[in-house]
Amino acid sequence: MSKLSITHDNGIATVTINNPPVNVLTIDLINEINEFVLSLKDNRETKVVVFKSLHEQFFLAHLDLNVINGTQGGQAASIEFNHMIANIKAMKQVSVVVVDGVARGGGNEFVMACDLAYGTENAAFAQPEIHVNIPTGGMGAVHFARRMGKNKALQALLVGNDFTAQQAEALNIITQYVPKAEMEGFLAQVLGVISQLEIRDIVMYKEIINTSIEDENTGAELELRYFLERAKEEKTQSIISVFLKHGGQTEREAKDIQGIFVDTATELAK
């Protein structure tokens, strides 16, 4: 029986995870997530993928403890989990995770693998692996180090405590805390904008950001190359022309730049 329920609407795929009793990352669930993520490789219609959980208390509990052993099967399952994290990070689409419950261990690593992560007042995030005698296995420590810095990462990993969504936002574990009552409207607004972009726009900024994190100068070179290439495009020139026609580079920009963008898009859509 499928552990993922997938719907598509206007460029947004919503993936609801349901692996009772507590949404553990079993090998079957890992394989199903991998299959879905890899199926999007050449998909240019889907711009955003939103991961949610059907469980009231858990987003994803953690990696199945039964595969954390020295057996060949256990090691293979752990490696597939690691591949799943890498596959999510490599997606062309914007990956979004909505956490309304617990995400510890592999669950938290899943969250950090996604591009955008939002948590409610019911969310909890942690990497408690040290208490079962192992390090993180899905880039948890790597992400903590890069996002928090040495001292905060070391404390979080050695203590293994839970973080609320507000704390997780402050530590860059997630993008933003959003109250559950406001989540639906918030997502509609943010993802509505992103889903109207071309997939190449998303890929472009992902490449610039990822490269810049590795090396500032190389990122700057890539950004300039993209800028000069896009400046030559007929699409760019058409947008700029209509944008100027509707008040771009005038005082209207001060208070109503979004209105100019709307008017520009409306005329170009005719």
XYZ file of C-alpha atoms in Angstrom:
270
model
C 0.000 0.000 0.000
C 1.333 3.436 -0.963
C 2.652 5.566 1.877
C 2.478 8.765 -0.182
C -0.645 10.582 -1.341
C 0.219 12.955 -4.202
C -1.923 15.697 -5.740
C -1.066 18.245 -8.452
C -2.492 21.750 -8.796
C -1.173 24.667 -10.869
C 2.463 23.668 -10.789
C 2.401 22.562 -7.122
C 2.657 18.895 -6.130
C 1.538 18.151 -2.579
C 2.920 14.953 -1.055
C 1.236 13.713 2.119
C 3.216 11.114 4.069
C 1.329 8.372 5.913
C 3.380 5.519 7.367
C 1.617 4.332 10.547
C 1.972 4.037 13.413
C 4.384 6.995 13.821
C 5.738 7.890 10.362
C 9.101 6.195 10.805
C 11.450 6.372 7.801
C 11.302 2.683 6.895
C 13.060 1.342 3.792
C 9.689 1.079 2.003
C 8.931 4.747 2.663
C 12.473 5.778 1.696
C 12.204 3.864 -1.593
C 8.830 5.429 -2.368
C 10.094 8.956 -1.679
C 13.182 8.301 -3.813
C 11.052 6.998 -6.681
C 8.799 10.061 -6.596
C 11.634 12.593 -6.319
C 13.582 10.993 -9.185
C 10.431 10.921 -11.351
C 10.451 14.746 -11.341
C 13.900 15.028 -12.933
C 12.628 16.056 -16.394
C 9.306 17.526 -15.221
C 9.083 21.225 -16.117
C 5.408 21.628 -15.262
C 5.863 20.989 -11.533
C 7.619 23.982 -9.929
C 7.011 23.295 -6.233
C 6.795 20.096 -4.165
C 5.198 20.390 -0.717
C 5.763 17.593 1.816
C 3.210 17.205 4.617
C 2.283 14.529 7.148
C -1.062 12.895 7.806
C -0.050 12.016 11.390
C -1.312 14.349 14.119
C 1.840 14.140 16.261
C 4.687 13.214 13.936
C 5.988 14.723 10.718
C 8.671 12.029 10.444
C 9.764 10.368 13.676
C 13.271 9.303 12.553
C 15.073 6.637 10.536
C 13.843 3.118 11.321
C 16.001 1.949 14.256
C 15.744 -1.625 12.971
C 18.031 -0.809 10.032
C 20.736 0.771 12.192
C 22.899 -2.325 12.528
C 25.939 -3.985 11.014
C 24.050 -6.286 8.679
C 24.321 -5.949 4.916
C 20.603 -5.160 4.637
C 20.719 -2.587 7.401
C 23.748 -0.839 5.935
C 22.110 -0.810 2.483
C 18.930 0.752 3.907
C 20.964 3.408 5.710
C 22.794 4.240 2.488
C 19.454 4.516 0.646
C 18.317 6.970 3.323
C 21.443 9.011 2.639
C 20.681 8.859 -1.104
C 17.142 10.118 -0.396
C 18.538 13.182 1.367
C 20.885 13.842 -1.573
C 18.062 13.353 -4.099
C 15.822 15.876 -2.319
C 18.668 18.403 -2.207
C 19.285 17.913 -5.947
C 15.676 18.526 -7.046
C 15.130 21.183 -9.714
C 11.798 22.052 -8.121
C 11.500 24.080 -4.932
C 11.035 21.526 -2.150
C 8.887 22.734 0.736
C 8.190 20.994 4.029
C 5.349 21.844 6.406
C 5.989 20.512 9.910
C 3.072 20.326 12.333
C 4.543 17.665 14.606
C 7.776 15.992 15.657
C 10.765 15.781 13.301
C 13.746 14.176 15.019
C 16.847 12.454 13.653
C 16.216 11.465 10.039
C 12.971 13.413 10.156
C 14.843 16.615 10.935
C 17.430 15.760 8.274
C 14.577 15.420 5.780
C 13.389 18.892 6.823
C 16.846 20.417 6.320
C 17.236 18.720 2.930
C 14.267 20.737 1.646
C 14.677 24.249 0.243
C 11.985 25.878 2.376
C 10.799 24.624 5.759
C 7.919 25.950 7.829
C 6.995 24.825 11.345
C 3.925 25.408 13.511
C 3.515 25.701 17.275
C 3.158 21.882 17.322
C 6.533 21.238 15.697
C 9.698 19.914 17.365
C 13.131 19.472 15.777
C 16.133 17.544 17.101
C 19.183 15.428 16.294
C 19.359 13.059 19.309
C 21.461 10.315 17.628
C 24.294 10.511 20.174
C 22.019 8.884 22.739
C 21.860 5.687 20.659
C 25.651 5.719 20.143
C 25.708 6.985 16.540
C 26.314 10.290 14.759
C 23.799 11.796 12.362
C 23.609 9.843 9.095
C 21.751 12.156 6.724
C 23.851 15.322 6.873
C 22.324 16.468 10.165
C 25.647 17.462 11.729
C 26.833 18.953 8.424
C 23.745 21.163 8.173
C 23.900 22.126 11.846
C 27.552 23.170 11.487
C 26.948 25.226 8.358
C 23.751 26.836 9.631
C 24.569 27.443 13.308
C 28.330 27.691 13.561
C 30.661 25.531 15.648
C 29.534 26.169 19.219
C 25.752 26.067 18.748
C 26.007 22.996 16.495
C 28.219 21.140 18.950
C 25.900 21.836 21.863
C 22.799 20.796 19.898
C 24.406 17.546 18.734
C 25.910 16.566 22.099
C 22.741 17.351 24.056
C 20.221 16.235 21.425
C 17.427 18.422 22.790
C 14.223 19.451 21.020
C 13.854 22.882 19.446
C 10.521 24.633 18.968
C 9.730 26.132 15.571
C 10.628 29.600 16.873
C 13.982 28.321 18.150
C 14.543 26.365 14.942
C 13.930 29.502 12.880
C 16.457 31.458 14.965
C 19.023 28.682 14.433
C 18.323 28.406 10.660
C 17.097 24.819 11.002
C 13.861 25.958 9.311
C 12.960 28.954 7.175
C 10.161 30.350 9.311
C 7.738 29.727 12.135
C 4.133 30.052 10.950
C 1.138 29.526 13.295
C -0.970 26.567 12.187
C -4.061 28.752 11.767
C -2.175 30.961 9.285
C -0.267 28.264 7.391
C -2.721 27.655 4.564
C -2.974 31.346 3.630
C 0.764 31.844 4.038
C 1.594 28.954 1.695
C -0.958 30.079 -0.870
C 0.687 33.500 -1.017
C 4.330 32.406 -1.139
C 3.956 29.304 -3.299
C 1.482 31.035 -5.580
C 4.288 33.392 -6.620
C 6.947 30.678 -6.992
C 4.689 28.321 -8.958
C 4.281 30.960 -11.694
C 8.007 30.991 -12.417
C 9.707 28.847 -15.024
C 11.646 25.836 -13.753
C 14.816 27.396 -15.190
C 14.340 30.417 -12.878
C 14.346 28.117 -9.873
C 17.348 26.142 -11.145
C 19.238 29.386 -11.815
C 18.892 30.731 -8.279
C 19.555 27.334 -6.708
C 22.815 27.113 -8.657
C 23.872 30.653 -7.722
C 23.093 30.152 -4.022
C 24.680 26.693 -3.761
C 27.802 27.855 -5.583
C 28.050 31.012 -3.456
C 27.859 28.998 -0.232
C 30.829 26.952 -1.442
C 32.851 29.896 -2.770
C 31.869 33.574 -2.896
C 33.970 34.488 -5.936
C 32.795 31.528 -8.006
C 29.213 32.378 -7.063
C 29.741 35.983 -8.186
C 31.100 34.807 -11.533
C 28.145 32.481 -12.080
C 25.673 35.222 -11.132
C 27.225 37.666 -13.622
C 27.195 35.046 -16.373
C 23.501 34.370 -15.803
C 22.802 38.133 -15.666
C 24.490 38.858 -18.997
C 22.827 35.876 -20.687
C 19.339 36.806 -19.434
C 19.820 40.488 -20.368
C 20.084 39.484 -24.026
C 16.836 37.531 -24.050
C 13.843 38.900 -25.940
C 11.645 38.025 -22.949
C 13.708 40.287 -20.705
C 13.541 43.216 -23.099
C 9.769 42.844 -23.527
C 9.193 42.827 -19.757
C 11.433 45.875 -19.204
C 9.687 47.810 -21.972
C 6.196 47.193 -20.548
C 7.423 47.728 -16.958
C 8.693 51.212 -17.906
C 5.430 51.927 -19.717
C 3.442 51.266 -16.518
C 5.496 53.514 -14.265
C 8.796 51.742 -13.761
C 11.572 54.166 -12.802
C 8.987 56.760 -11.761
C 7.622 57.737 -8.345
C 4.995 54.964 -8.649
C 7.745 52.506 -7.769
C 8.066 53.968 -4.257
C 4.703 52.693 -3.029
C 3.309 50.432 -5.744
C 6.018 48.369 -7.399
C 3.843 45.261 -7.036
C 1.083 47.082 -8.908
C 3.513 47.816 -11.729
C 4.473 44.148 -11.868
C 0.784 43.148 -11.992
C 0.030 45.625 -14.780
C 3.102 44.452 -16.666
C 2.141 40.780 -16.378
C -1.452 41.551 -17.398
C -0.384 43.326 -20.587
C 2.170 40.682 -21.510
C -0.450 37.959 -21.046
C -2.740 39.511 -23.684
